[in-house]
mmCIF file of C-alpha atoms in Angstrom:
data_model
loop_
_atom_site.group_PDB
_atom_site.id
_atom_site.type_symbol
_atom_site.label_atom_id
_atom_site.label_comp_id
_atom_site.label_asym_id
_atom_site.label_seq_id
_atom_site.Cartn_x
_atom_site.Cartn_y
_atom_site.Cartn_z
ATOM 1 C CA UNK Q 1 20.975 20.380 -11.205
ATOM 2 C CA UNK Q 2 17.497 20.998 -9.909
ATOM 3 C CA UNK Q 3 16.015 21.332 -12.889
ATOM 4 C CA UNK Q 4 17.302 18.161 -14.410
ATOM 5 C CA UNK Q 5 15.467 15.091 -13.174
ATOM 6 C CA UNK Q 6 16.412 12.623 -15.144
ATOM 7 C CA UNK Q 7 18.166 9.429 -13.533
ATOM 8 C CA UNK Q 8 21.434 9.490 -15.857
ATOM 9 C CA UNK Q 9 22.304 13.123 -15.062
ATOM 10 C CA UNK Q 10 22.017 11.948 -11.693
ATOM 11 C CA UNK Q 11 24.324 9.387 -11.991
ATOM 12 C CA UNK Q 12 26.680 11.334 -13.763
ATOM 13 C CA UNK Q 13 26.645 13.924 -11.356
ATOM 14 C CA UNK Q 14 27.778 11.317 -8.669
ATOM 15 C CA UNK Q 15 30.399 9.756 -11.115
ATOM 16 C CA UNK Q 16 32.268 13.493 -10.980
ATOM 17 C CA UNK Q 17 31.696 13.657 -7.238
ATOM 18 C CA UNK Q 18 33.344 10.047 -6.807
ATOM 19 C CA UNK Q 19 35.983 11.245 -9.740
ATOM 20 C CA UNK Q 20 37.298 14.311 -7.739
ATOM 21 C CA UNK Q 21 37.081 11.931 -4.462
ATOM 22 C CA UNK Q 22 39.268 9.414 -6.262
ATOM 23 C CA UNK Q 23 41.450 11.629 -7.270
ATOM 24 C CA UNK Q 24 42.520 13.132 -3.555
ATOM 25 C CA UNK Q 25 41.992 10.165 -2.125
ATOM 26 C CA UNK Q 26 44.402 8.046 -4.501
ATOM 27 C CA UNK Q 27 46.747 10.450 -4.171
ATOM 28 C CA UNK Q 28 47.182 10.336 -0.466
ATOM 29 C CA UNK Q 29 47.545 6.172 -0.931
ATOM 30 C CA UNK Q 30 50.119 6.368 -3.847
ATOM 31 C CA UNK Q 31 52.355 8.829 -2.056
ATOM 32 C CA UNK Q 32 51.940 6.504 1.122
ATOM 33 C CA UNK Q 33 53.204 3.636 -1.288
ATOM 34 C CA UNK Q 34 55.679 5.698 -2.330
ATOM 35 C CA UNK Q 35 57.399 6.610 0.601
ATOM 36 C CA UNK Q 36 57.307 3.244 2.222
ATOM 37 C CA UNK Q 37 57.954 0.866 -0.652
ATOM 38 C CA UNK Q 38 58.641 -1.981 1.495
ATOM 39 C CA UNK Q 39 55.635 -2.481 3.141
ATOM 40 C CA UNK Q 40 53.820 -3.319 0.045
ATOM 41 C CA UNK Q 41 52.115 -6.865 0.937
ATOM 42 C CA UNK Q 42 49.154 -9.046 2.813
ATOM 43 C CA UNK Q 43 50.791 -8.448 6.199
ATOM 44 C CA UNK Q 44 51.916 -5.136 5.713
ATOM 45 C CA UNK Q 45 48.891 -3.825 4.348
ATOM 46 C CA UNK Q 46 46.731 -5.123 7.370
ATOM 47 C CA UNK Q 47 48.824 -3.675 9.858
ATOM 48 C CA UNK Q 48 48.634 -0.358 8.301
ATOM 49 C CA UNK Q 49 44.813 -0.448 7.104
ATOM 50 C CA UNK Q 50 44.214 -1.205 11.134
ATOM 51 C CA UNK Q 51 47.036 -0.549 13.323
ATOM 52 C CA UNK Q 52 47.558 2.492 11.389
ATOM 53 C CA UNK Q 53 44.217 4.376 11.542
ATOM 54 C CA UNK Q 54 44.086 4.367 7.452
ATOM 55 C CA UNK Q 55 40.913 2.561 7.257
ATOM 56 C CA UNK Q 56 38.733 5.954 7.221
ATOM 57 C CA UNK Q 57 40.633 6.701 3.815
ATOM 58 C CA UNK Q 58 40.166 2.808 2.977
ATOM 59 C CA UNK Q 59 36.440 2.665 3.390
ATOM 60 C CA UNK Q 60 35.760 6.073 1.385
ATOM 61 C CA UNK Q 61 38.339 4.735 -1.511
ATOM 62 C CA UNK Q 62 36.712 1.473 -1.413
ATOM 63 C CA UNK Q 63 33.066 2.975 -1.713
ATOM 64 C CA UNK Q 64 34.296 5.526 -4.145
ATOM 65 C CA UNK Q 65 35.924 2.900 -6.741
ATOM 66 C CA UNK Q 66 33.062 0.774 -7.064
ATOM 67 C CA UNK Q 67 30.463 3.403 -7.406
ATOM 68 C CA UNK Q 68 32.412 5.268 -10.241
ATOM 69 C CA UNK Q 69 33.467 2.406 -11.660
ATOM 70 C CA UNK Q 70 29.719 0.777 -11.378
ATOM 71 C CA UNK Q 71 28.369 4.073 -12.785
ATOM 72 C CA UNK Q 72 30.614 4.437 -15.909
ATOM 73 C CA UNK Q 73 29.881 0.691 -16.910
ATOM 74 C CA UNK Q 74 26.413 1.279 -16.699
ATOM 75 C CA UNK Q 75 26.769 4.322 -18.640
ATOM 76 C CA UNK Q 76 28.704 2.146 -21.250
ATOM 77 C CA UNK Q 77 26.773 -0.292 -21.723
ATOM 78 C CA UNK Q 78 23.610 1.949 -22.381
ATOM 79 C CA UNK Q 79 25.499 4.348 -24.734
ATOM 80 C CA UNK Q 80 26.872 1.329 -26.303
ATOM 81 C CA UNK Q 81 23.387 -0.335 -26.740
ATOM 82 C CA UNK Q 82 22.103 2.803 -28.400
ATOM 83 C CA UNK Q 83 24.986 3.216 -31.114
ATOM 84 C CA UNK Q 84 25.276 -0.421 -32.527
ATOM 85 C CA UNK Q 85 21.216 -0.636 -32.977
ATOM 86 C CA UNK Q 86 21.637 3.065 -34.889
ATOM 87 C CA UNK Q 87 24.567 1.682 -37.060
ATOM 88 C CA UNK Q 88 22.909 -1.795 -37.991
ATOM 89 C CA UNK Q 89 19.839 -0.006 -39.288
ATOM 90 C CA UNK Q 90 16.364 -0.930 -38.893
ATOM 91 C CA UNK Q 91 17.014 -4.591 -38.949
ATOM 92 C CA UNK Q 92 18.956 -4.984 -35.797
ATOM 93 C CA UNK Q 93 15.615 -4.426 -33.675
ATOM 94 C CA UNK Q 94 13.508 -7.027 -35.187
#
């Protein structure tokens, strides 16, 4: 990776990062919605976020969502720029 510098390979070298964290991490909240199926709601959710020392695994979920979600629609919309002006032809620029 040192030798790339380019900002997109950078970004898409912290999109896997925040993949593979996503993936543990979602795993360790779906099997704790799993196993307590009942305490799915606003009250429920608070008490175990705080009460229940969860909001370590909260904060890194939260951070990890929005930066690999942020990252791939950034990377969508510039891949997605670049394809429709090469399929209109040399008339979509002007």
């Amino acid at each position: 990776m040192a030798m790339m510098h380019h900002e997109d390979t950078t970004l898409w070298w912290w999109q896997v990062v925040t993949g593979f964290a996503l993936f543990f991490l979602a795993s360790v909240h779906l099997y704790q919605m799993l196993m307590h199926p009942g305490l799915i709601g606003p009250l429920e959710s608070g008490e175990r976020v705080f009460s229940g020392r969860w909001w370590p695994l909260y904060l890194i979920l939260l951070f990890s969502v929005e930066l690999h979600g942020g990252i791939g629609l950034y990377r969508l919309a510039v891949s997605g720029a670049g394809s429709r002006a090469k399929t209109l032809g040399p008339r979509a620029a002007t």
